[in-house]
Coordinates of C-alpha atoms in Angstrom, one line a residue:
Chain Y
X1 CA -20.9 8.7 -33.4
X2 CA -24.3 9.2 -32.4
X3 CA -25.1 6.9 -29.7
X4 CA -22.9 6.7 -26.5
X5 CA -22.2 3.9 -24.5
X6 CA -24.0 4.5 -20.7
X7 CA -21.5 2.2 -19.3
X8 CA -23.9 -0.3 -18.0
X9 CA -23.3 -0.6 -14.0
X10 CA -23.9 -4.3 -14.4
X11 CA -20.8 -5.0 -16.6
X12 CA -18.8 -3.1 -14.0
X13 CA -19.5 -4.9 -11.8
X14 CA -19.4 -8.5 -13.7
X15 CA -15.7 -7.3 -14.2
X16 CA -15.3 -6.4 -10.4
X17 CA -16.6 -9.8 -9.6
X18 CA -14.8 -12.0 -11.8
X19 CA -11.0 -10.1 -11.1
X20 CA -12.0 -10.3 -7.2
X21 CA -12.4 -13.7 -7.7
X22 CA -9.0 -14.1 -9.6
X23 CA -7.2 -11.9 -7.1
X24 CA -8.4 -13.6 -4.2
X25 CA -8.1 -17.3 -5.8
X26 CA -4.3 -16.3 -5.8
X27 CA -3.8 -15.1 -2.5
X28 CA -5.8 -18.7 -1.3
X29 CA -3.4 -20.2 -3.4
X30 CA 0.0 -18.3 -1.9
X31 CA -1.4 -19.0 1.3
X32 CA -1.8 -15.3 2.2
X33 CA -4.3 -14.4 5.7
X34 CA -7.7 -13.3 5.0
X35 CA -6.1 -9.6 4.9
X36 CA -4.1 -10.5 2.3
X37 CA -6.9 -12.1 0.5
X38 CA -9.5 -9.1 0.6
X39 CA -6.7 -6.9 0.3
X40 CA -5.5 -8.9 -3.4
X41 CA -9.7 -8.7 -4.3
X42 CA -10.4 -5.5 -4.3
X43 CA -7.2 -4.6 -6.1
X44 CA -7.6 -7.4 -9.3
X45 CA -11.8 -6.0 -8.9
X46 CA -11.5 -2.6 -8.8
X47 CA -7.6 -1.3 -9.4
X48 CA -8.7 -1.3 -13.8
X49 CA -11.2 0.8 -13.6
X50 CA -9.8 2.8 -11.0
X51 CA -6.6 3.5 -13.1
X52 CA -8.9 4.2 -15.8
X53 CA -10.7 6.7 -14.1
X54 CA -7.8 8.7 -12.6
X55 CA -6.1 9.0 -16.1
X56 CA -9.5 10.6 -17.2
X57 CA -9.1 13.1 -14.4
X58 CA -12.5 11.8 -12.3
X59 CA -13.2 10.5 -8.9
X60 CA -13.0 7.0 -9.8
X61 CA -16.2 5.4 -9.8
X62 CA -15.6 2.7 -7.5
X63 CA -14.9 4.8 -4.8
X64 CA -18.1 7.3 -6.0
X65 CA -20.8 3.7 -5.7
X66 CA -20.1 1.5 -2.4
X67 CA -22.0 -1.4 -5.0
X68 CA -17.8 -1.1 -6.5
X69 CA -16.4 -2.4 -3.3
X70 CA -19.3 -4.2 -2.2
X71 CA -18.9 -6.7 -4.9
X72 CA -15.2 -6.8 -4.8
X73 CA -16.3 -7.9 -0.9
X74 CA -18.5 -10.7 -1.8
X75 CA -16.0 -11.8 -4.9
X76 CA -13.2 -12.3 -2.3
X77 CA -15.9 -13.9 0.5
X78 CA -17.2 -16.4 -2.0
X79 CA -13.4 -17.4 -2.6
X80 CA -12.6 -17.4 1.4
X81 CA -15.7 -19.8 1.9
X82 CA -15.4 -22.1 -1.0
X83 CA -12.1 -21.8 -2.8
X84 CA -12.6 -25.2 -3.5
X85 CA -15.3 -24.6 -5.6
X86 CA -13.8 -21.9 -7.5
X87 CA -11.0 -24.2 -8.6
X88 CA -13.0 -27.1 -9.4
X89 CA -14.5 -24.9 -11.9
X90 CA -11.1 -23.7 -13.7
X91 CA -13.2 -23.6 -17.2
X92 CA -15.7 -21.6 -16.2
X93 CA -13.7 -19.3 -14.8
X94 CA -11.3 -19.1 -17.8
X95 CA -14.4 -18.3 -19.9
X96 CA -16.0 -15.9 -18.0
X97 CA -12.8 -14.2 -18.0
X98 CA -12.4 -14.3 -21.5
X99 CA -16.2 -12.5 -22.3
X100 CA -15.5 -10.0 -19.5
X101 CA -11.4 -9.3 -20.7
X102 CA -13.2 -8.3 -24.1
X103 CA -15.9 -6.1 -22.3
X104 CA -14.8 -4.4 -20.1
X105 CA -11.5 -3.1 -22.4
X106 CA -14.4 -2.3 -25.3
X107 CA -16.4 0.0 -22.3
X108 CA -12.8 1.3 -21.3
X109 CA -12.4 2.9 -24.7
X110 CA -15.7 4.0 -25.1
X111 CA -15.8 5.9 -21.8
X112 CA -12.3 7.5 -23.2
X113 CA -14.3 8.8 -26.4
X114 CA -17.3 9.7 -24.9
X115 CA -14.8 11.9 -23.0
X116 CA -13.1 13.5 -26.2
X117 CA -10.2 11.1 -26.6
X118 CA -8.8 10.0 -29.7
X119 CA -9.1 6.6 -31.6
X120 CA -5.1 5.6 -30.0
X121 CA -5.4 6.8 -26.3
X122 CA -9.2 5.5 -26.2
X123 CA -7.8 2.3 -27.1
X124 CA -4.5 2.6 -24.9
X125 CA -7.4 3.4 -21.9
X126 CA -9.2 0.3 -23.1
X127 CA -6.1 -1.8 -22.6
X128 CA -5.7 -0.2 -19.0
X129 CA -9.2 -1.1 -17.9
X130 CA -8.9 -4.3 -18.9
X131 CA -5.4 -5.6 -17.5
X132 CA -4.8 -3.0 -14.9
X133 CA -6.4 -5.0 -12.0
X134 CA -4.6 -8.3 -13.2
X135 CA -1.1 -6.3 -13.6
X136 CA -1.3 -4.8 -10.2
X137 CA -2.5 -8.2 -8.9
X138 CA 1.1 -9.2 -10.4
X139 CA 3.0 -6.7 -9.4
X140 CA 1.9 -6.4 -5.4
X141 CA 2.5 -10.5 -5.7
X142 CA 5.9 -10.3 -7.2
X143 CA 4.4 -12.4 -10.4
X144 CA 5.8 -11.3 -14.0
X145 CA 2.7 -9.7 -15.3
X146 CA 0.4 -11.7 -17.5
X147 CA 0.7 -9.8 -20.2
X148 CA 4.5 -10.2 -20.8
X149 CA 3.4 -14.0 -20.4
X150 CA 4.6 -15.5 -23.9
X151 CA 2.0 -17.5 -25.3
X152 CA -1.2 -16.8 -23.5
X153 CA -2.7 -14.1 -26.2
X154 CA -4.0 -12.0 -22.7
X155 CA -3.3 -8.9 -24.3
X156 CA -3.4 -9.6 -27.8
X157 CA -6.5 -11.1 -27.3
X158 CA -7.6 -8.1 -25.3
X159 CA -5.8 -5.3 -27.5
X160 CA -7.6 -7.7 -30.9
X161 CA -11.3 -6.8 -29.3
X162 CA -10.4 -3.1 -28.2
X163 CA -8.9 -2.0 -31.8
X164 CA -12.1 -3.7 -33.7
X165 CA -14.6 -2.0 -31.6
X166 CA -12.9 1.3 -31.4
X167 CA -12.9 0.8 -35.9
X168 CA -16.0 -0.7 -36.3
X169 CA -17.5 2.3 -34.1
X170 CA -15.5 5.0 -35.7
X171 CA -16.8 3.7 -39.0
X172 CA -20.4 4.0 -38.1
X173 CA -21.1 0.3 -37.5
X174 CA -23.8 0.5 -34.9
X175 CA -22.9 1.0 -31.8
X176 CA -24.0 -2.9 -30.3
X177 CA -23.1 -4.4 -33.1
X178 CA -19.3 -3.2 -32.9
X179 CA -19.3 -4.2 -29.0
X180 CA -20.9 -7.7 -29.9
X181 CA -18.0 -8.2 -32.8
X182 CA -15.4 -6.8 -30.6
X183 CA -16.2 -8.9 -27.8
X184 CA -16.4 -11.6 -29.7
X185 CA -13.1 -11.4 -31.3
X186 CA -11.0 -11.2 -28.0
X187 CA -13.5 -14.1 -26.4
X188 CA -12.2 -16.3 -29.8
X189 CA -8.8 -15.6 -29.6
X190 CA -8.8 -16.5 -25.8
X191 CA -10.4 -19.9 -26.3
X192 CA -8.7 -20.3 -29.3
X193 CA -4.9 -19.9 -27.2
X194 CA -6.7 -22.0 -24.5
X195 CA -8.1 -25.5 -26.1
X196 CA -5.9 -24.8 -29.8
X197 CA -2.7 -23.3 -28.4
X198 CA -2.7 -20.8 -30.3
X199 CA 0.3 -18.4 -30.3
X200 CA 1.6 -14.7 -30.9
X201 CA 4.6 -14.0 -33.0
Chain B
X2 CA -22.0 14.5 11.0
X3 CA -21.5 17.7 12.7
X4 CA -17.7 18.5 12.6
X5 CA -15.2 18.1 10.0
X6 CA -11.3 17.3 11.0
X7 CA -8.8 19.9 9.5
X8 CA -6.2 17.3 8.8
X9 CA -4.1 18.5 11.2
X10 CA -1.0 19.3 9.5
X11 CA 1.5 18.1 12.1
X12 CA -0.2 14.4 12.4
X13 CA 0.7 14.6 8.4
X14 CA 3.9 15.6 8.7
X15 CA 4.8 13.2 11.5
X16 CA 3.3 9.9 9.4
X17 CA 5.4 11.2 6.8
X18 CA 8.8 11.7 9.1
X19 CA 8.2 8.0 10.5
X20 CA 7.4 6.4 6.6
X21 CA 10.4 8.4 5.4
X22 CA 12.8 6.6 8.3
X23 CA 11.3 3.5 7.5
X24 CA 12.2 3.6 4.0
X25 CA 15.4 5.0 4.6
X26 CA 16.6 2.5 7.1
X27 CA 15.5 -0.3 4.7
X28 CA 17.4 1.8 1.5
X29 CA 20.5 1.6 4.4
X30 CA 20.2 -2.0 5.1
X31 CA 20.3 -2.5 1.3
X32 CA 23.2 -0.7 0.5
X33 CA 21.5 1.8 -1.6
X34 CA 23.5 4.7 -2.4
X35 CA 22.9 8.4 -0.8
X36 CA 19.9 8.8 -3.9
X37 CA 18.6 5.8 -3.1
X38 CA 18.3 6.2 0.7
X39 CA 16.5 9.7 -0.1
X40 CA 14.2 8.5 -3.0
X41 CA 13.0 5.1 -0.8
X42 CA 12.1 8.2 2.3
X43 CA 10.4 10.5 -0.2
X44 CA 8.3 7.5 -1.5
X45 CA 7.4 5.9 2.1
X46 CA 6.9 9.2 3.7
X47 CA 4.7 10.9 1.0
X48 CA 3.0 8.2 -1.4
X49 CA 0.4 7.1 0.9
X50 CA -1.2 10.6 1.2
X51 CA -0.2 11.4 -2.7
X52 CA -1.9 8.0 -3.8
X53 CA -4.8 9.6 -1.5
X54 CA -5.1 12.9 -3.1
X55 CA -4.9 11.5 -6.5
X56 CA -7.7 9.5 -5.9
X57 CA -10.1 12.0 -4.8
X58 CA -9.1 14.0 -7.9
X59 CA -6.8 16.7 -6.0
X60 CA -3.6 18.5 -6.3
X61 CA -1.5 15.9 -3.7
X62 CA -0.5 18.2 -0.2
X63 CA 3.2 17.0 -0.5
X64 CA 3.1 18.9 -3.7
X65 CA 1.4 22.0 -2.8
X66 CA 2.9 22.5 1.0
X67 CA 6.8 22.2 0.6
X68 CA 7.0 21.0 4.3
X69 CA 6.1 17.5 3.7
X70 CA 8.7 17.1 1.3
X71 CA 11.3 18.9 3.6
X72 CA 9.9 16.9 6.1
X73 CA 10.7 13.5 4.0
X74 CA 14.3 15.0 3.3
X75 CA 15.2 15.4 7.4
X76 CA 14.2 11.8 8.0
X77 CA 16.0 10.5 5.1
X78 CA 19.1 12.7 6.5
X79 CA 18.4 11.6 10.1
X80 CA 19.0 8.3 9.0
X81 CA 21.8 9.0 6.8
X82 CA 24.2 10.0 10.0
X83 CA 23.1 8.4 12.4
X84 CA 21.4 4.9 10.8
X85 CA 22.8 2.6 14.0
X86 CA 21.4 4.7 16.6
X87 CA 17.5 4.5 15.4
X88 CA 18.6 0.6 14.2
X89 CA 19.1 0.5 17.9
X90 CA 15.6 2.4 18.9
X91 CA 13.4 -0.9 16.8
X92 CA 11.0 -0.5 19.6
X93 CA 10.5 2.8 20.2
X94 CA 10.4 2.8 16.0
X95 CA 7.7 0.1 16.2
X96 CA 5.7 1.8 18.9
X97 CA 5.8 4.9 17.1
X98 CA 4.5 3.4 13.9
X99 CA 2.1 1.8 15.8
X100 CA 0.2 5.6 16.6
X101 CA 0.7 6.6 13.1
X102 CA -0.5 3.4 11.3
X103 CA -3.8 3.9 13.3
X104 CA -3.6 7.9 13.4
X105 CA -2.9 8.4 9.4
X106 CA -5.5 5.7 8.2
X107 CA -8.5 7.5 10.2
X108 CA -7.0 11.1 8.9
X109 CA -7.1 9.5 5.7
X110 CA -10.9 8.1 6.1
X111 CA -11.9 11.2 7.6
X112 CA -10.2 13.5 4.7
X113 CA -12.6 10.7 2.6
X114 CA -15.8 11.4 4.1
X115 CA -15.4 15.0 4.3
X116 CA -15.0 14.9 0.2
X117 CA -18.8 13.3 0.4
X118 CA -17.3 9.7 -0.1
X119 CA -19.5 7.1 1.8
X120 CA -18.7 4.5 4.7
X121 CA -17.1 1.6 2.3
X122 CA -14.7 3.6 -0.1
X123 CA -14.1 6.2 3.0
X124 CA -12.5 3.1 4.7
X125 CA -10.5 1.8 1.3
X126 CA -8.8 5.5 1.1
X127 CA -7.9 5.6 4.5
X128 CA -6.5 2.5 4.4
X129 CA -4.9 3.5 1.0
X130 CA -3.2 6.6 3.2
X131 CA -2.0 4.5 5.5
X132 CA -0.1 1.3 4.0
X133 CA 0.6 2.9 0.3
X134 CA 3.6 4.4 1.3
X135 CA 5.3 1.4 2.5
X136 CA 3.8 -0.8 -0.2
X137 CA 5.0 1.7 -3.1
X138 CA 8.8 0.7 -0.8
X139 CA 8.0 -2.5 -0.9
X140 CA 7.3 -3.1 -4.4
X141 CA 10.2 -0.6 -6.0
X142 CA 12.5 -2.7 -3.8
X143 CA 11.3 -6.1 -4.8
X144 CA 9.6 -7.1 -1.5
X145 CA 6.7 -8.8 -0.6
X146 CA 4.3 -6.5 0.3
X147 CA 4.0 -5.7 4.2
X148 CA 0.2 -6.2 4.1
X149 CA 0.5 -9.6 2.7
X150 CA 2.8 -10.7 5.2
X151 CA 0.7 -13.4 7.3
X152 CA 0.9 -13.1 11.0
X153 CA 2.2 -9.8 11.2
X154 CA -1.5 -8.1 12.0
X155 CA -0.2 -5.4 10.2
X156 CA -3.3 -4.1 7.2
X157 CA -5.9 -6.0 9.9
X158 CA -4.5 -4.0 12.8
X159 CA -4.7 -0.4 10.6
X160 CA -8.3 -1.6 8.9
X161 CA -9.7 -3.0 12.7
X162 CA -8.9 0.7 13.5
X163 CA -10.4 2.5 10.4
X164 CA -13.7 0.7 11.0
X165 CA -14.1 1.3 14.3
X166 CA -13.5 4.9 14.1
X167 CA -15.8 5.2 10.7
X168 CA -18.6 3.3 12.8
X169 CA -18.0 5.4 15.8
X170 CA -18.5 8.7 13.5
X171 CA -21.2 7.4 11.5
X172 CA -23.3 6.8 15.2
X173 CA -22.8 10.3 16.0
X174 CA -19.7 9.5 18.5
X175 CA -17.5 12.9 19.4
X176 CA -14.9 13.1 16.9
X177 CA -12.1 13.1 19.4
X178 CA -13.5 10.0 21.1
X179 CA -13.2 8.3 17.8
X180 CA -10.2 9.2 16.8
X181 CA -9.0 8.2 19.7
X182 CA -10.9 4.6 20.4
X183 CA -9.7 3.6 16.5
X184 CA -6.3 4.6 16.8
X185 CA -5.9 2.7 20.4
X186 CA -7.4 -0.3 18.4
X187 CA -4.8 -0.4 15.6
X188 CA -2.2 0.5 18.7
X189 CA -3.4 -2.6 21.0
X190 CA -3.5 -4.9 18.2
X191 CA -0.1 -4.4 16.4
X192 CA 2.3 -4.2 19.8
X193 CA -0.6 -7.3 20.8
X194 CA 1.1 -9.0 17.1
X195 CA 4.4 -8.2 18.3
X196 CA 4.7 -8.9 21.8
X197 CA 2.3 -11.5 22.6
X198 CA 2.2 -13.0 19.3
X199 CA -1.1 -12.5 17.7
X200 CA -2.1 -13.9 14.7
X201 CA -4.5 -13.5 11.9
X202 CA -6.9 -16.3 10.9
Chain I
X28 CA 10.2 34.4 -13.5
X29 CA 9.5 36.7 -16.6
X30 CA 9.4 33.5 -19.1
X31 CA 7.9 30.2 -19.5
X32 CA 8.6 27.5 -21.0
X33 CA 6.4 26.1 -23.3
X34 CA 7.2 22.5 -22.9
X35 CA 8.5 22.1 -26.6
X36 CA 6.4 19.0 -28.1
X37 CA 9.3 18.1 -30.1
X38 CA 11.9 17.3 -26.7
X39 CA 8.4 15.6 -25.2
X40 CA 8.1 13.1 -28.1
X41 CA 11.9 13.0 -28.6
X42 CA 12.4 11.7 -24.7
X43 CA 9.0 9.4 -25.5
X44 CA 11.0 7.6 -28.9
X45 CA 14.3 7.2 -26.4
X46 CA 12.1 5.6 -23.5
X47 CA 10.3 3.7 -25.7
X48 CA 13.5 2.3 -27.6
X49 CA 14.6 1.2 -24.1
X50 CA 11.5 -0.3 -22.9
X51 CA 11.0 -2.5 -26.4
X52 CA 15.0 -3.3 -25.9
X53 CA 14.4 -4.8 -22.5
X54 CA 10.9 -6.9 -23.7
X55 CA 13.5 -8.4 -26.8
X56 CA 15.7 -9.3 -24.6
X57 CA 13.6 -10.9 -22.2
X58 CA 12.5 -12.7 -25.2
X59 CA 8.3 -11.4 -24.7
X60 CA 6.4 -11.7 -27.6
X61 CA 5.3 -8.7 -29.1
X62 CA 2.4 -7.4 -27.4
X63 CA 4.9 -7.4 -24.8
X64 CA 7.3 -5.5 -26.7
X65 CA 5.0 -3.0 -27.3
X66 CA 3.4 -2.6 -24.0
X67 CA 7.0 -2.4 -22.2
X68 CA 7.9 0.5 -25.2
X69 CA 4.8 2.3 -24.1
X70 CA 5.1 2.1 -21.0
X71 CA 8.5 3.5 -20.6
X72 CA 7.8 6.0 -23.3
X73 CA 4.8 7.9 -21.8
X74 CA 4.9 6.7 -18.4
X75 CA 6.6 9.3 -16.9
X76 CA 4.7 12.1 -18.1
X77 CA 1.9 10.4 -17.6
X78 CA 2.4 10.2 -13.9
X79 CA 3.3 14.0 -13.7
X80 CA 0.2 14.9 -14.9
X81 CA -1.5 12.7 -12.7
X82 CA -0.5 14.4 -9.7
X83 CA -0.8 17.8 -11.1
X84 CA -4.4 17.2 -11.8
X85 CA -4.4 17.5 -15.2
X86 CA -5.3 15.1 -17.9
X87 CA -2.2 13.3 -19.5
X88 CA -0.9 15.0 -22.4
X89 CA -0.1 11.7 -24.0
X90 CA -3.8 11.0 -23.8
X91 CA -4.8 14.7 -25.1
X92 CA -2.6 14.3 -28.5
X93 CA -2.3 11.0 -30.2
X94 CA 1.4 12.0 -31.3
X95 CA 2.3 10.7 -28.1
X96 CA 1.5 7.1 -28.8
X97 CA 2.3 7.0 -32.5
X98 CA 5.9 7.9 -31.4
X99 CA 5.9 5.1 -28.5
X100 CA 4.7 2.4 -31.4
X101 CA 7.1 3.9 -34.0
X102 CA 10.1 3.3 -31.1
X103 CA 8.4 -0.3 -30.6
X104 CA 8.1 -1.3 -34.2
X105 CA 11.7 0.3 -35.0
X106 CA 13.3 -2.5 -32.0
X107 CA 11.0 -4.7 -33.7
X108 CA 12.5 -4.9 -36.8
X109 CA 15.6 -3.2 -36.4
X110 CA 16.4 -4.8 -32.5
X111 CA 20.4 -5.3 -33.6
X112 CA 21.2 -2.3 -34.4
X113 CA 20.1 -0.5 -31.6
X114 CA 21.7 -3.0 -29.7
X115 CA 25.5 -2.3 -31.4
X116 CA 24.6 1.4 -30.9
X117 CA 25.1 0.9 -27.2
X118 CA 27.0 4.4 -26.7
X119 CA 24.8 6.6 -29.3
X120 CA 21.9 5.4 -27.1
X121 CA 23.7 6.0 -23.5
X122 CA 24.5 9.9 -24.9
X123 CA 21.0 10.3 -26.1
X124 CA 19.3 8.8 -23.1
X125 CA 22.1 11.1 -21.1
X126 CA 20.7 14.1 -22.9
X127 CA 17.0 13.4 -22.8
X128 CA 17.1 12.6 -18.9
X129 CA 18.4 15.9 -18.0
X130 CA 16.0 18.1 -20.4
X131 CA 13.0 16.0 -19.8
X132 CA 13.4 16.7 -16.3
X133 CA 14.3 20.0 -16.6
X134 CA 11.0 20.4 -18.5
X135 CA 8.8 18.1 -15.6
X136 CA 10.3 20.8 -12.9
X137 CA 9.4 23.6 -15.6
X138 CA 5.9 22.7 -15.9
X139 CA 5.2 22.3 -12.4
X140 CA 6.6 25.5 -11.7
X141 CA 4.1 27.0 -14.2
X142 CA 1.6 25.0 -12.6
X143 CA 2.3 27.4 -9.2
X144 CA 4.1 24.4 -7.2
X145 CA 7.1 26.1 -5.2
X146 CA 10.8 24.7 -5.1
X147 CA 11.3 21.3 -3.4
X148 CA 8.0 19.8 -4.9
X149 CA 8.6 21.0 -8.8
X150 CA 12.2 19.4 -8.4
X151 CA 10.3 16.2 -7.2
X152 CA 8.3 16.1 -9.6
X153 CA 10.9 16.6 -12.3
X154 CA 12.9 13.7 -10.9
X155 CA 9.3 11.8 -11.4
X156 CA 8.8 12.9 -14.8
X157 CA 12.4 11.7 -16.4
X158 CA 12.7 8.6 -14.1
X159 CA 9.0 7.3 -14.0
X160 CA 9.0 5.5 -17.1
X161 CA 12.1 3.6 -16.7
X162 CA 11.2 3.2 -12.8
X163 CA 7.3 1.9 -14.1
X164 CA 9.3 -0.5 -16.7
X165 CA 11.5 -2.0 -14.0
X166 CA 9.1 -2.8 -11.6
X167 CA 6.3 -4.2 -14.4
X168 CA 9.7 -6.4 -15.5
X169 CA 10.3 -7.5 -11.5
X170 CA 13.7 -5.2 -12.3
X171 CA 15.5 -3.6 -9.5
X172 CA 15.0 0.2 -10.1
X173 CA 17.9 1.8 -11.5
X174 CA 17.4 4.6 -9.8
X175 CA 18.4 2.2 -6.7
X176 CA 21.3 0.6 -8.5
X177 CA 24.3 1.9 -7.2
X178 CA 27.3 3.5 -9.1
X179 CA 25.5 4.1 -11.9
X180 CA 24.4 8.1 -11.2
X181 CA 21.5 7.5 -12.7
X182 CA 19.2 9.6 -10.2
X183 CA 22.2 11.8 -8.7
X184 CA 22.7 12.6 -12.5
X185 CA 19.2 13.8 -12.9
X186 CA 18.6 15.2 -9.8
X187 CA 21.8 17.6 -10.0
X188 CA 20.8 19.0 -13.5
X189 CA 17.1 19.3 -12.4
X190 CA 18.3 21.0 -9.0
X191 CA 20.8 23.6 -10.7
X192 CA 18.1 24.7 -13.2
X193 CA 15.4 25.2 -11.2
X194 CA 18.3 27.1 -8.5
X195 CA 19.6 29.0 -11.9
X196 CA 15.7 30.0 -12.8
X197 CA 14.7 30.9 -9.5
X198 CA 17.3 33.6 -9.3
X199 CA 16.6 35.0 -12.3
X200 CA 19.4 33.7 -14.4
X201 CA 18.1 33.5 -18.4
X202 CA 16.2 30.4 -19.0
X203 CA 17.6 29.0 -22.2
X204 CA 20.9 29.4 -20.1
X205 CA 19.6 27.8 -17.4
X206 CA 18.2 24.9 -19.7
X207 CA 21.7 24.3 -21.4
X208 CA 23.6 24.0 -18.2
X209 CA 21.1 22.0 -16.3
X210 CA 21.2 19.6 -18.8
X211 CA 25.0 20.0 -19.5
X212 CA 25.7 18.9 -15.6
X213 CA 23.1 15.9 -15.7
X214 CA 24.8 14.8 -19.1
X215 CA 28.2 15.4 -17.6
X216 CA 28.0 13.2 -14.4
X217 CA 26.3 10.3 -16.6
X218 CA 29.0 10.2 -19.1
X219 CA 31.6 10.8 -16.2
X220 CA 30.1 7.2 -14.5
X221 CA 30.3 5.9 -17.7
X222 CA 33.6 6.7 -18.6
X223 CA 35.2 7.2 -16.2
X224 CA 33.7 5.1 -13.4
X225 CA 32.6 8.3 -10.7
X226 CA 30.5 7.0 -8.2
X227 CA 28.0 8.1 -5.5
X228 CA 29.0 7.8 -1.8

């Protein structure tokens, strides 16, 4: 490999706002207090990542850059101020889910190999930055976790994306090339379960 | 900021005696068996401050001072023998948790800031130290988490008091005077929750 | 202690294959699809270890040697195909899972104990290390814990084998011996429950 992904801050925090905004869209919806809602933000925002970064032995970033939690902040005040909004816009926010999902599991792994990880843990740590906010989200909520949700490809979807880019970059492919394909592939399989029903075995 | 707080060891140890009669009594009402009363205290008593040191990428105190395990045991045992007497004490209990909820989540902020965290994630770990115990009890016993419990002013109460004290610090307040102006704020507004019924918006 | 035990890959990756046979059991029988068969294998596998090292500060050996996760997906991919038979071999899996909880524990407390922790917290963390997985697969699953199911010495099983070998060590009794009745009383009491019906008070 010669080029290393610098995780680009921006995409962190795309993926802290977007699982803020699904963690606190829940708590609107379960008619938690606005405790509850922050509280439900920051863990769906930053709780990936943070796993991530603990299983790589490192102060996690989110608690290294106040931007972490800032952003978590503002994803769960924009939901307390215009849930509304939010939920009119279901397929927007399914979509931008669906480009982030791919993402930020594809920057997961390649933090784990820039770090000396093999091909299977970098893509197990992929996996973990990807879902880890939405399964804590599920777990502090009592909800069965999304990914042993039949039917939705969530994880296959995101594990699809993660395996390609962790190949395509092992076998030289240029290094945006393989995030482009990889992205692309959990983003299509997403769309495809949403509008096509598609379905895993 | 001119001082640094030495955790003191005996505010630890007390947050974890209180968390580890908490989870006991609940284990109790539950009909858990003996392991179960003792593995719900170890968890309440310790995993806010483990959840704490893992984070900031150190060796946990409850691993590397036996006392705050030992101390976890003798409030699981406390309750084991004599579980109608403190069932009896629920005010004296709720006072009591009261000074630690406030207590433990500025320890926990400070212990932050001290490792060169800044104000934002300094107040997330501290309130990390203070409700992870009792959500890690809530969640392995199938609860709703208490901070998502509306009306009970219970993570506003602890985060009213972490700000406060972080604010007071960062403005060059005496240490003592902050630690003691938070704490009374998390006090006031929990036994204000309880007794005169205050709510969160 | 003159000795230590190098934790011997082969019982690390056997107790993986056995909590991974579980964990994919439990998704087939919840009827997930098979991401979710092989996330709830994975999980139950490596998440026990995982979590040890975690608090000892240490990067996860399952993410340090890939053998870790081929073993987890080999368990998965056996239920997979072969979920039937595992299922008639109800009592082959109850001994194995009876031997692997004692010496995996046995080997948590071992390594913490090389690791420098003192008594109390190397037991702890030896009850973490052969319960996590199974405790981490329950809760993702919205499972009561077995450790808090009562009657079945699950915990008081592991607990006493992990207690006596770390007493037995500690004054200086040879560690293979110590190892083999460790194990022997945490296999004893679990097939006791089972057969016989013995119970906690």
């Amino acid at each position: 490999m010669e080029e290393i992904v610098q995780t680009p801050i921006w995409l962190d925090l795309l993926a802290v706002f977007v699982g803020a905004i699904s963690g606190a869209l829940l708590a609107v919806v379960r008619g938690f207090d606005v405790a509850g809602v922050f509280a439900l933000a920051i863990v769906t925002g930053i709780g990936g990542g943070m796993i991530r970064d603990v299983l790589l032995n490192q102060l996690p970033a989110s608690l290294d850059n106040p931007w972490y939690l800032g952003t978590a902040l503002a994803g769960a005040a924009a939901v307390f101020f215009f849930a509304g909004t939010f939920q009119r816009m279901g397929a927007v926010m399914l979509i931008t889910d669906a480009v982030v999902l791919g993402l930020y599991g594809i920057v997961g792994a390649e933090k784990a190999i820039a770090n000396g990880l093999e091909l299977l843990p970098a893509i197990l740590l992929g996996m973990i930055t990807t879902i880890g906010g939405g399964t804590l989200r599920d777990v502090l909520t009592g909800r069965p976790p999304e990914i042993f949700q039949e039917g939705e490809l969530y994880a296959v979807a995101a594990l699809a994306g993660v395996v390609s880019f962790v190949a395509l970059d092992h076998l030289g492919v240029a290094l945006t090339l393989s995030v482009i394909i990889g992205s692309a592939i959990t983003f299509g399989l997403r769309v495809g379960a949403w509008r096509r029903g598609w379905r895993a075995p």
